[in-house]
CSV table of C-alpha atoms and ligand atoms in Angstrom, one decimal:
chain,number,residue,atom,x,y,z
H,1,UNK,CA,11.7,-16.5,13.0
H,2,UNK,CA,12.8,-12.9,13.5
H,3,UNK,CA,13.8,-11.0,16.9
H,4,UNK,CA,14.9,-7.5,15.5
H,5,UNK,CA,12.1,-6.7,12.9
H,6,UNK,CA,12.0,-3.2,10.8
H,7,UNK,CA,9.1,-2.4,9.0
H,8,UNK,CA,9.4,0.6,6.8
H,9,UNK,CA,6.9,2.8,6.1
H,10,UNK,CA,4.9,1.6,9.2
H,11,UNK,CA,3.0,5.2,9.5
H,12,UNK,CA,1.6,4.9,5.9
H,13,UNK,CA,-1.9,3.2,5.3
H,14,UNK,CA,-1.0,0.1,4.8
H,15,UNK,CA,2.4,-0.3,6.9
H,16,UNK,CA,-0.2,0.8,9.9
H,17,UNK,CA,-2.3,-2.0,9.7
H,18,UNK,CA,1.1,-4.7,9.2
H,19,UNK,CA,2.7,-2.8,12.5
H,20,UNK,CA,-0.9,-3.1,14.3
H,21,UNK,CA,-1.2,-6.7,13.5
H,22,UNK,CA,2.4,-7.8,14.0
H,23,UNK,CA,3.0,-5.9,17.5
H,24,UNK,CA,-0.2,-7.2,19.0
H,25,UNK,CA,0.7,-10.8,17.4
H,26,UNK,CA,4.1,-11.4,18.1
H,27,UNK,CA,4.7,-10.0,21.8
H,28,UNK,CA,8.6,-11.4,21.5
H,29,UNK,CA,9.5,-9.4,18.7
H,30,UNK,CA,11.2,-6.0,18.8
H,31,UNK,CA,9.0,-4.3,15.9
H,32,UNK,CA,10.6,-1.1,14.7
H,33,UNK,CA,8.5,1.1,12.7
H,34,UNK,CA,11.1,3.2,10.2
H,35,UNK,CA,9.2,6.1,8.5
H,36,UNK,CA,10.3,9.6,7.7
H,37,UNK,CA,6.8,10.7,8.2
H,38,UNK,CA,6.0,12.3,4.4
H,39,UNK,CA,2.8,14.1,3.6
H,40,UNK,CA,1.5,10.2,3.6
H,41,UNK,CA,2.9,9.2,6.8
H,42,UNK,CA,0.8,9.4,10.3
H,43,UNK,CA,1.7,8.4,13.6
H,44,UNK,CA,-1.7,9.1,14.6
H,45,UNK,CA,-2.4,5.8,12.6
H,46,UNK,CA,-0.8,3.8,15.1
H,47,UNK,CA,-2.1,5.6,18.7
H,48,UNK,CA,-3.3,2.2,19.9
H,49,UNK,CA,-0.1,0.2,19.7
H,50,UNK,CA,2.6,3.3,20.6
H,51,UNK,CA,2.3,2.4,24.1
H,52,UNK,CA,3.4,-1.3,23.7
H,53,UNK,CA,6.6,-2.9,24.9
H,54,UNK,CA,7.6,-4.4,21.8
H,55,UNK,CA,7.0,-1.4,19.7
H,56,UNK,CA,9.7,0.9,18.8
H,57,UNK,CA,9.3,4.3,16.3
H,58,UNK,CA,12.5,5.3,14.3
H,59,UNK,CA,12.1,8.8,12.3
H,60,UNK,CA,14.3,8.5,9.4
H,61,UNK,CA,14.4,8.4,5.9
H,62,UNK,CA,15.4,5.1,3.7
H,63,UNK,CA,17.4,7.3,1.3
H,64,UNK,CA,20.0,8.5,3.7
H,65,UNK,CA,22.2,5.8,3.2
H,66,UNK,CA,24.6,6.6,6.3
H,67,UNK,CA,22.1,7.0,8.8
H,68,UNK,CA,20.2,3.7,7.0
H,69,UNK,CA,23.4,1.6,7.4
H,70,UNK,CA,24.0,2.9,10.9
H,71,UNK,CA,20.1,1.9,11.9
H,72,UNK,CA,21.4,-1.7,10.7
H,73,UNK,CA,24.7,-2.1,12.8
H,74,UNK,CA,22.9,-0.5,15.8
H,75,UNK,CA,19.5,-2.4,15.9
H,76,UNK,CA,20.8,-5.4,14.2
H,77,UNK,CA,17.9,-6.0,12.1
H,78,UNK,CA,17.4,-9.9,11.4
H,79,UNK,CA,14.1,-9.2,9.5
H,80,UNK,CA,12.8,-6.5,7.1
H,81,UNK,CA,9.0,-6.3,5.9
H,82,UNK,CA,9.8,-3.1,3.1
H,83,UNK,CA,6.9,-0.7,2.2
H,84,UNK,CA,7.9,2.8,2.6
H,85,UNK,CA,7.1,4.0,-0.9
H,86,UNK,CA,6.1,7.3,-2.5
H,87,UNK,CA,3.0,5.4,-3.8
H,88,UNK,CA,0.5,7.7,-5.7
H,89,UNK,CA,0.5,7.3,-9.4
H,90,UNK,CA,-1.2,10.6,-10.0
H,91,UNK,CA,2.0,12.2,-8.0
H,92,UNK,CA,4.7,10.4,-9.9
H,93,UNK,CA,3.2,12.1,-13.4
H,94,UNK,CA,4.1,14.9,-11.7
H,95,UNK,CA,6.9,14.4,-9.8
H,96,UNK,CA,8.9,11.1,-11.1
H,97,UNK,CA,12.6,11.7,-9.8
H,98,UNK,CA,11.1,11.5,-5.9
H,99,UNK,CA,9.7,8.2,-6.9
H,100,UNK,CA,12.8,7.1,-8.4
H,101,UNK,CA,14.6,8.6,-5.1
H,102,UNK,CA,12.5,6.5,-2.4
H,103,UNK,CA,11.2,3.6,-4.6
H,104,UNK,CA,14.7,2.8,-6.4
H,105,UNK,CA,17.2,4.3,-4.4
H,106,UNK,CA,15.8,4.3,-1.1
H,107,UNK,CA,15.1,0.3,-1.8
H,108,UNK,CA,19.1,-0.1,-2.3
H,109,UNK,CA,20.1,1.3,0.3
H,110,UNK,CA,18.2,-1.3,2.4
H,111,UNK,CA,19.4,-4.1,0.5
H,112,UNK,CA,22.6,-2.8,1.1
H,113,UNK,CA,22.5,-2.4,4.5
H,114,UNK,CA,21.0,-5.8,5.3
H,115,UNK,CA,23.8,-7.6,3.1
H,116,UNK,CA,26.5,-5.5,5.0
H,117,UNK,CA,25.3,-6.6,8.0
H,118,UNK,CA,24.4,-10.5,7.0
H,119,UNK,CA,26.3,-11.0,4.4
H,120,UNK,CA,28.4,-14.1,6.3
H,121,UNK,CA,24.9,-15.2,7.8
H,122,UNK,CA,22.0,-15.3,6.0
H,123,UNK,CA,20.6,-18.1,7.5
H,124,UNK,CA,17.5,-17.2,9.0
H,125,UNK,CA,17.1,-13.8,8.0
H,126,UNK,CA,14.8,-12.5,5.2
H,127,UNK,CA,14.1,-9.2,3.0
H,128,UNK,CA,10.3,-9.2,2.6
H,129,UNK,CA,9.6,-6.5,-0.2
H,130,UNK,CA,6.2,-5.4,-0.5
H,131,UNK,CA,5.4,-4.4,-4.2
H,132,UNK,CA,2.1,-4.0,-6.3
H,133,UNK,CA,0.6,-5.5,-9.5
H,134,UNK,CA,1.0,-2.4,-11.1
H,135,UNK,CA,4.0,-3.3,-12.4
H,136,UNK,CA,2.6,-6.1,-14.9
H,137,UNK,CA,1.5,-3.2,-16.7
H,138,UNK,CA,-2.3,-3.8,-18.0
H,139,UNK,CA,-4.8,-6.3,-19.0
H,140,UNK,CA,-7.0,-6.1,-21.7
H,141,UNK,CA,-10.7,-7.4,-21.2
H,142,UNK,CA,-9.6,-10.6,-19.8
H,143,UNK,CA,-7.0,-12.6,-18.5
H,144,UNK,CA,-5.4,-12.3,-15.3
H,145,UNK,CA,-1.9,-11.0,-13.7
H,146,UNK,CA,0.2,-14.1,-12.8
H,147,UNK,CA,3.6,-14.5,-10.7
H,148,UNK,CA,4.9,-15.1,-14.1
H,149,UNK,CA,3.1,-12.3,-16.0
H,150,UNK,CA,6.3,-10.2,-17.9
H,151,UNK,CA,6.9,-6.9,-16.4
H,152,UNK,CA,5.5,-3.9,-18.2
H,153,UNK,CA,5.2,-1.0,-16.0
H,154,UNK,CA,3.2,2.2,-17.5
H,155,UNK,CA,3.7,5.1,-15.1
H,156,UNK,CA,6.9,6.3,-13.2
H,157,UNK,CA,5.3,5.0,-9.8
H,158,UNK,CA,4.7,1.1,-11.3
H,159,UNK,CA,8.4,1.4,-13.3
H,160,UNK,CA,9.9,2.8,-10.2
H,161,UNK,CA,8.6,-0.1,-7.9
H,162,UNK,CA,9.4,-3.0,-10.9
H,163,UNK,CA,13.1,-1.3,-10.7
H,164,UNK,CA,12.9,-2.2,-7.2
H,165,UNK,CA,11.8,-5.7,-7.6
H,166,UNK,CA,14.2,-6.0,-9.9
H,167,UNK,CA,16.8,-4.9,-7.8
H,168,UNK,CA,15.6,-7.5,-4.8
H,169,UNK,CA,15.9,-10.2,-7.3
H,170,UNK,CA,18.9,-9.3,-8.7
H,171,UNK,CA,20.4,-9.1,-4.7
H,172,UNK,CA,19.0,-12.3,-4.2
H,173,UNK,CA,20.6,-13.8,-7.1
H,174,UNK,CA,23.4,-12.0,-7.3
H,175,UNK,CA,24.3,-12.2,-3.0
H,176,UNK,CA,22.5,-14.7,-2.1
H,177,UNK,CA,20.3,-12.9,-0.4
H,178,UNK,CA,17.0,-14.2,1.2
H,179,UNK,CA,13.7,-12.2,-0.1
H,180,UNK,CA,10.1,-12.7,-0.6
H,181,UNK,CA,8.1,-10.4,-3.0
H,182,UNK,CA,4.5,-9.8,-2.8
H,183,UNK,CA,2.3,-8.3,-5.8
H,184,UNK,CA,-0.9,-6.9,-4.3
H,185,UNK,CA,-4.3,-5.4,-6.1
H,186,UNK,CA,-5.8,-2.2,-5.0
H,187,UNK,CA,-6.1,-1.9,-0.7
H,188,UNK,CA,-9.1,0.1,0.6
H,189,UNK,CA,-9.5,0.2,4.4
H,190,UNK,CA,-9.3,2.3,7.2
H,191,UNK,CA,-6.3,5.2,7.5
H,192,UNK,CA,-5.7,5.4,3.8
H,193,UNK,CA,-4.8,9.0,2.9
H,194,UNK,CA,-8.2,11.0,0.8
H,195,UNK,CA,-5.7,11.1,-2.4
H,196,UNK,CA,-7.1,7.5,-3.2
H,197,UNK,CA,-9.8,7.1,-5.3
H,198,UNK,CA,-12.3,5.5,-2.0
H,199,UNK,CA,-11.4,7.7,0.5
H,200,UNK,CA,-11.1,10.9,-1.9
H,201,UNK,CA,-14.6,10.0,-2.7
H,202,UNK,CA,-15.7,9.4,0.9
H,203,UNK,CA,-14.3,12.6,2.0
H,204,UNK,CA,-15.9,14.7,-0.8
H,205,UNK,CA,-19.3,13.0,-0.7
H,206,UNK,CA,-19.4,14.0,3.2
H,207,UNK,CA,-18.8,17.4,2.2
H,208,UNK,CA,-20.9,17.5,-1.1
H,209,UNK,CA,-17.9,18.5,-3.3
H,210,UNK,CA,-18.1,16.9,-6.8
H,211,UNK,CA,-16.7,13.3,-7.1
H,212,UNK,CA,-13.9,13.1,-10.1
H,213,UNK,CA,-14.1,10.1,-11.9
H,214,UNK,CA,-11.2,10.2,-14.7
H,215,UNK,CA,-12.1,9.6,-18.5
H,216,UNK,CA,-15.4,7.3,-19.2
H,217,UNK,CA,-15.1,5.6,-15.4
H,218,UNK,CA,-14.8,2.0,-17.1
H,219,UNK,CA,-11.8,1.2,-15.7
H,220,UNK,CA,-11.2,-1.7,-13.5
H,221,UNK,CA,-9.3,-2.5,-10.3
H,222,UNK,CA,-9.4,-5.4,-8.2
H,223,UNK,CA,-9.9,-4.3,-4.7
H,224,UNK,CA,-8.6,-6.1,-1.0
H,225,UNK,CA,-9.5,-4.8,1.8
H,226,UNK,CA,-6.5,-3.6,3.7
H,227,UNK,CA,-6.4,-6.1,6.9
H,228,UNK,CA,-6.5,-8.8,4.4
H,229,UNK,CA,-3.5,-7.6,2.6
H,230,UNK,CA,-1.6,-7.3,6.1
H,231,UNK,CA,-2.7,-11.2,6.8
H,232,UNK,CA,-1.2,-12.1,3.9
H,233,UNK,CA,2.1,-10.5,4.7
H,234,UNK,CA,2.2,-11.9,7.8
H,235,UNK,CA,1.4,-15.5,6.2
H,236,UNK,CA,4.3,-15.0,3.6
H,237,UNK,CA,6.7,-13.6,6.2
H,238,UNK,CA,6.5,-16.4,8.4
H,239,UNK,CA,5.6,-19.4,5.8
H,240,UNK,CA,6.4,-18.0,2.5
H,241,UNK,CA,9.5,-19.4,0.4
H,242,UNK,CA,12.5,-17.6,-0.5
H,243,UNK,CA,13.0,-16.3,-3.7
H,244,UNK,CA,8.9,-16.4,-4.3
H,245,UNK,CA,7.0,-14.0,-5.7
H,246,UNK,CA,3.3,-14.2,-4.4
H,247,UNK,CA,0.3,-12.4,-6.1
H,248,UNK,CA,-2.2,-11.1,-3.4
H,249,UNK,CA,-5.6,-10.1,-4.6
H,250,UNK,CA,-9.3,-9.8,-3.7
H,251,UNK,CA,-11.0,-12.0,-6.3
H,252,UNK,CA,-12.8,-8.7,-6.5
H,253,UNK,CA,-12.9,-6.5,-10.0
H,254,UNK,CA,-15.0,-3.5,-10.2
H,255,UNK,CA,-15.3,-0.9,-12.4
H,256,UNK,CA,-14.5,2.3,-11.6
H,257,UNK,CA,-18.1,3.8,-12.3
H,258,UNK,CA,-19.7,1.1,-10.7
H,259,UNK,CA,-18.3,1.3,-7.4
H,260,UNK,CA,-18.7,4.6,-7.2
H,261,UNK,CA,-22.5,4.4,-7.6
H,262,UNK,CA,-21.9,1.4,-4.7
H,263,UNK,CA,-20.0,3.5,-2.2
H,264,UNK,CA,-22.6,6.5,-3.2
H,265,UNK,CA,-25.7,4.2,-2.3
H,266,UNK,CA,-23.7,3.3,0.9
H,267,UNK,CA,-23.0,6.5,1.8
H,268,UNK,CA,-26.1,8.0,0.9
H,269,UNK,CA,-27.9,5.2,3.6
H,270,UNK,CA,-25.2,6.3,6.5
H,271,UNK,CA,-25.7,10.1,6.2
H,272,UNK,CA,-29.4,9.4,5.8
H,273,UNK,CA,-29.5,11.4,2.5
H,274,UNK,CA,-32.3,10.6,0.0
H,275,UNK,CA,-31.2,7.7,-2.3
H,276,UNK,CA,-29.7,9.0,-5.6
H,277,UNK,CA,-28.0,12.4,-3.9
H,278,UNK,CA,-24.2,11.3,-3.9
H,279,UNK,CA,-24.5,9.8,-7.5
H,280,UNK,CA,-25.5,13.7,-8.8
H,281,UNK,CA,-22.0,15.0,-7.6
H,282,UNK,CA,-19.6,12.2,-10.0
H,283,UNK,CA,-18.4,14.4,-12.4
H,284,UNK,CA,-16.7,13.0,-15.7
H,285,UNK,CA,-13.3,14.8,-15.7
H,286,UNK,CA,-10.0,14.9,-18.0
H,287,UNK,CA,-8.3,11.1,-17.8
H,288,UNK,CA,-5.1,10.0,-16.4
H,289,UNK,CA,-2.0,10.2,-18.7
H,290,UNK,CA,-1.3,6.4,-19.3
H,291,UNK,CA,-4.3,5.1,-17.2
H,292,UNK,CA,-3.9,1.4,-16.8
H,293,UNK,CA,-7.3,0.1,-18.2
H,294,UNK,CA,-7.6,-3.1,-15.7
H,295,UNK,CA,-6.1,-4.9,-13.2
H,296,UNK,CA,-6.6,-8.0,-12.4
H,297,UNK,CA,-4.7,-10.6,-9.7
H,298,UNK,CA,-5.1,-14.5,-9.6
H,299,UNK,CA,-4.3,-15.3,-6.6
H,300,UNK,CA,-4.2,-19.2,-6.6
H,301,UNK,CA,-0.4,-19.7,-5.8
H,302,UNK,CA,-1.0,-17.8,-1.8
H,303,UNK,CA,-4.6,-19.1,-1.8
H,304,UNK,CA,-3.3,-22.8,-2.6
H,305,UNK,CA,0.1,-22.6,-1.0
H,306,UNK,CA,-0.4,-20.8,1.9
H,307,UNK,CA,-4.2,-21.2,2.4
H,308,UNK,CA,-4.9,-17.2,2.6
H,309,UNK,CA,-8.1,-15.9,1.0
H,310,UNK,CA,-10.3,-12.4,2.2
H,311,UNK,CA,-11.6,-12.7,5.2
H,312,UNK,CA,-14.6,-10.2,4.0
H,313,UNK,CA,-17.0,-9.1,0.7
H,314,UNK,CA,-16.5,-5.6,-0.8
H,315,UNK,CA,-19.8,-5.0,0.3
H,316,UNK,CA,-18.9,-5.5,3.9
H,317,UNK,CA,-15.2,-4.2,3.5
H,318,UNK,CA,-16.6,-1.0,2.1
H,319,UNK,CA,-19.2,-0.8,4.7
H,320,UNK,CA,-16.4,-0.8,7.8
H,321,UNK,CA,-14.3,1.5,5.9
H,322,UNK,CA,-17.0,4.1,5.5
H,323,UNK,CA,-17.9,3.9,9.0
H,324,UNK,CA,-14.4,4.8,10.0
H,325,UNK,CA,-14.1,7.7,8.1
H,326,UNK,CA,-17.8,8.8,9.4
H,327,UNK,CA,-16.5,8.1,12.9
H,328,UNK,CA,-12.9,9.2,12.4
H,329,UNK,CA,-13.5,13.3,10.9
H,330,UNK,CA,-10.9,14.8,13.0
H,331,UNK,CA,-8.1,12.2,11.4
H,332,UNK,CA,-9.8,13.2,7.6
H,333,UNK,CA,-9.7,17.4,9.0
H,334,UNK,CA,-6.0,16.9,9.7
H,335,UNK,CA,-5.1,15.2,7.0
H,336,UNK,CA,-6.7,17.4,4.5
H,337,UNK,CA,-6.1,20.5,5.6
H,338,UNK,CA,-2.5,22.5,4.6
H,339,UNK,CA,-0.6,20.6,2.0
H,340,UNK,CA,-3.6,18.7,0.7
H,341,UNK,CA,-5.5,21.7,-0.4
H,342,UNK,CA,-2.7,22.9,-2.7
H,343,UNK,CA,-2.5,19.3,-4.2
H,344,UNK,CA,-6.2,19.2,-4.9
H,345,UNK,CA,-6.0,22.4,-6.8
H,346,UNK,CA,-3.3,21.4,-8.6
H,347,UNK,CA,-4.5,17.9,-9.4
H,348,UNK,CA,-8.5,18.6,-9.8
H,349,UNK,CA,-8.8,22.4,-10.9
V,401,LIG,P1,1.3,5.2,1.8
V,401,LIG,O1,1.7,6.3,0.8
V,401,LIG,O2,0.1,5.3,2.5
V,401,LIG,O3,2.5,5.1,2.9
V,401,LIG,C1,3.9,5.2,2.6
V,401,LIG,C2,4.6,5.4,3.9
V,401,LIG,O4,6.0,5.4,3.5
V,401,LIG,C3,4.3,6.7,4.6
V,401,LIG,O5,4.2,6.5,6.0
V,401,LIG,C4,5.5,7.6,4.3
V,401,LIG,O6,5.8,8.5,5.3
V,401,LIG,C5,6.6,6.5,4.2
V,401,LIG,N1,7.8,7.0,3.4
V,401,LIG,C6,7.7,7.5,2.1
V,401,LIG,N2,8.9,7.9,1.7
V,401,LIG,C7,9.8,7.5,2.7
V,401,LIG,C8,11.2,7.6,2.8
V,401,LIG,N3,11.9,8.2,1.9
V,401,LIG,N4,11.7,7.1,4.0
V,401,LIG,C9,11.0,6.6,4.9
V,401,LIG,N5,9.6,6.5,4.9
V,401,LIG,C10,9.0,7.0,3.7
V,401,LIG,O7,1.5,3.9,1.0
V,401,LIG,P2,0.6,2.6,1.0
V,401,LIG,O8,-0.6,2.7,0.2
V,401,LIG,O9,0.4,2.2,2.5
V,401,LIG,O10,1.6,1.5,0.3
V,401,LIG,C11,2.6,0.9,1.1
V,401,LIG,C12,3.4,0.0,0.2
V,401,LIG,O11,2.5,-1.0,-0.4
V,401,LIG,C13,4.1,0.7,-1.0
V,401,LIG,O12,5.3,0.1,-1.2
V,401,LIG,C14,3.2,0.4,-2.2
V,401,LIG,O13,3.9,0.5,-3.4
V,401,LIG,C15,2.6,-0.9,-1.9
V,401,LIG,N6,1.3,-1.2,-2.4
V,401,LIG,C16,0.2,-0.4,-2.2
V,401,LIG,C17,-1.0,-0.7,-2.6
V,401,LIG,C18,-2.2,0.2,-2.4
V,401,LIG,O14,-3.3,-0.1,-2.9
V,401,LIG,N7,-2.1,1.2,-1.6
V,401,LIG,C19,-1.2,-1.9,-3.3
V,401,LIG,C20,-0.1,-2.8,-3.5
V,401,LIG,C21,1.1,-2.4,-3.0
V,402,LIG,O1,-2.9,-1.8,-7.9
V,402,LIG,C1,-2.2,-1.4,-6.8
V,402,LIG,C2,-2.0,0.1,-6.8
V,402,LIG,O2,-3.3,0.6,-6.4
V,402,LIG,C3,-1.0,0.5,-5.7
V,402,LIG,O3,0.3,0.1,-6.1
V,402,LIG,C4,-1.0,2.1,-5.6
V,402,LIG,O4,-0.1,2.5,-4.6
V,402,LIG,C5,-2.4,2.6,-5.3
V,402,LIG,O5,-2.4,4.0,-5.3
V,402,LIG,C6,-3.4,2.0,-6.3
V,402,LIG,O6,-3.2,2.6,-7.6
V,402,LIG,P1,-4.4,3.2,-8.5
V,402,LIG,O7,-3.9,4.2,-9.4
V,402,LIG,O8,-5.2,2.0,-9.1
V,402,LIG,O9,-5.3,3.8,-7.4
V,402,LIG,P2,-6.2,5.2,-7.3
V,402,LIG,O10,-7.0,5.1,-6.0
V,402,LIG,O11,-5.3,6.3,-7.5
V,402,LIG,O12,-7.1,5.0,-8.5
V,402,LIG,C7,-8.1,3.9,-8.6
V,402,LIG,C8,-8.8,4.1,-9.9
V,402,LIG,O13,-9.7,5.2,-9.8
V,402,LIG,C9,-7.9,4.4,-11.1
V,402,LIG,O14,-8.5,3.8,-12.3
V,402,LIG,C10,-8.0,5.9,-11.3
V,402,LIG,C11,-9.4,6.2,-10.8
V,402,LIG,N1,-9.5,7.6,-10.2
V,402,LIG,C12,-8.7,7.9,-9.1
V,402,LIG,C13,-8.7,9.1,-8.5
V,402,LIG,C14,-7.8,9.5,-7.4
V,402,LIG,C15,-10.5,8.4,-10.6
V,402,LIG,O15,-11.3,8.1,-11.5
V,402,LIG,N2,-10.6,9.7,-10.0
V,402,LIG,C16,-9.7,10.0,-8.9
V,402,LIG,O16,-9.9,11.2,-8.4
């Protein structure tokens, strides 16, 4: 379908794993990886595909709106897979106008730049905004989030990304212009940045340092293992409909507390530690303002539609992941060293 494809936020945790899969997929491409490499962003993420013909790194930032439009009428990009977000709710209770910049703003001046350039043309082209089922607000003890689930964002990260769907919808109806929105659960995997609650934990239980689990722990998240999430963008890119909105999940609810005492088992097995030693470091501590009790994603309209489902248990998911950050402690040093240390006082002390 697409010749000239941007992908924003391509050094993040998740754009990573779409760039990985789509340069080593689609060889005729031109994949351009737009990311203005935040505290989140890591081009050490991507060392195995930089080399590649069809790979092509642009350092910018999506709310410059000259240099955005300029990208456009240079690179005339047909295609756009959008995830450059600030995406950490804990950071947007702090800091909610630089979520409103890059998740609003910075998600406009794409639109407009793609409808500058296409606006004659559509045919053929798409705007694939990547979103989260945060924005359906929270369920209770049961039921699960639809495509058709009102919207009822609680913190400035989930309102900031409905305003963007929002906005994608409204450009769709409003221009005509072609978009596909995904809603997905809660990614774990490989490269996600140790502000997360998996690889926070990971990180800490390595280094013995007490594991913070917010209010009573009985919270409840529904959790996909990254890769999966990127085969399902690829599947909706290339066969999804226009003007859909597809719920992605892992048919996979856990408790907060509970998979903590999971990964703890885990990890105590892989560092050889007597069972029962990672479980003494969780430590109850002050909740989240706002904390969304669960989350919950039905995913039958991809699964039925498209045919995607996980292509691994939590169990084994969780299992690879650890192994990755065992095996990958220079990437964790780096990461957590500088800027991260002054965020962890300031979020845990
Ligand atoms: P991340 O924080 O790991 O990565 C975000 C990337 O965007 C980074 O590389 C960062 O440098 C880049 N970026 C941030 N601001 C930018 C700007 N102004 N200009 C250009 N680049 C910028 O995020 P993630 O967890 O990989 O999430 C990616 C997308 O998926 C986000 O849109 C998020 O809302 C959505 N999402 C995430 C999850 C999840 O569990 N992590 C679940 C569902 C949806
Ligand atoms: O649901 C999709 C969303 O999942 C994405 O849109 C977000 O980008 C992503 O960050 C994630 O949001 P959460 O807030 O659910 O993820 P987080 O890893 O921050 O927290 C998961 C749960 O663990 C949540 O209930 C809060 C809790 N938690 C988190 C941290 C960081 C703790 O108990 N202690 C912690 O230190």
């Amino acid at each position: 379908m697409s010749k000239n494809l941007l992908i924003t936020g391509g050094a993040g945790f998740i754009g990573s794993h779409v760039v990985r899969l789509f340069v080593n997929k689609y060889s005729s491409y031109n994949i351009f990886n737009l990311d203005s490499l935040t505290y989140a962003g890591n081009l050490e993420n991507l060392k195995d595909v930089e080399d590649k013909e069809n790979y092509h790194f642009i350092k910018a930032d999506i709310n410059d709106e000259k240099v955005i439009d300029g990208l456009f009428q240079e690179y005339q990009f047909d295609s756009v897979i959008h995830l450059a977000a600030e995406s950490h709710v804990d950071r947007s209770i702090k800091d909610p106008l630089a979520f409103v910049k890059t998740n609003i703003i910075g998600t406009l001046n794409l639109l407009n730049a793609f409808k500058k350039l296409w606006n004659n043309n559509f045919e053929g082209k798409r705007f694939y905004h990547v979103s989260t089922d945060e924005v359906y607000g929270t369920l209770g003890k049961s039921g699960l989030f639809t495509e058709t689930t009102s919207y009822s964002p609680n913190s400035p990260y989930s309102a900031s990304k409905a305003s963007s769907d929002h906005f994608v919808r409204a450009y769709g109806e409003t221009y005509k212009l072609p978009y596909v929105i995904t809603n997905c659960s809660n990614n774990y995997g490989q490269n996600q940045f140790p502000e997360k609650l998996i690889p926070l934990f990971i990180n800490n239980i390595i280094n013995n340092k007490p594991l913070p689990v917010y209010g009573d722990g009985n919270y409840t998240r529904d959790w996909l293992y990254v890769v999966d999430h990127a085969r399902a963008i690829d599947l909706v890119f290339h066969e999804g409909e226009n003007e859909e909105t597809y719920n992605i999940g892992g048919f996979n609810e856990w408790k907060n507390i509970d998979l903590v005492k999971l990964l703890c088992r885990q990890m105590d097995e892989k560092l050889g530690r007597e069972r029962g030693s990672s479980e003494k470091l969780i430590t109850y501590v002050k909740d989240r303002p706002g904390h969304d009790l669960r989350y919950a994603i039905d995913a039958n309209k991809i699964n039925k539609e498209l045919g995607w489902e996980p292509s691994v248990t939590f169990e084994q998911g969780l299992s690879i992941t650890i192994d990755w950050y065992l095996n990958n402690q220079e990437w964790l040093n780096h990461v957590t060293s500088g800027e991260y240390q002054l965020y962890y006082k300031k979020q845990y002390q």
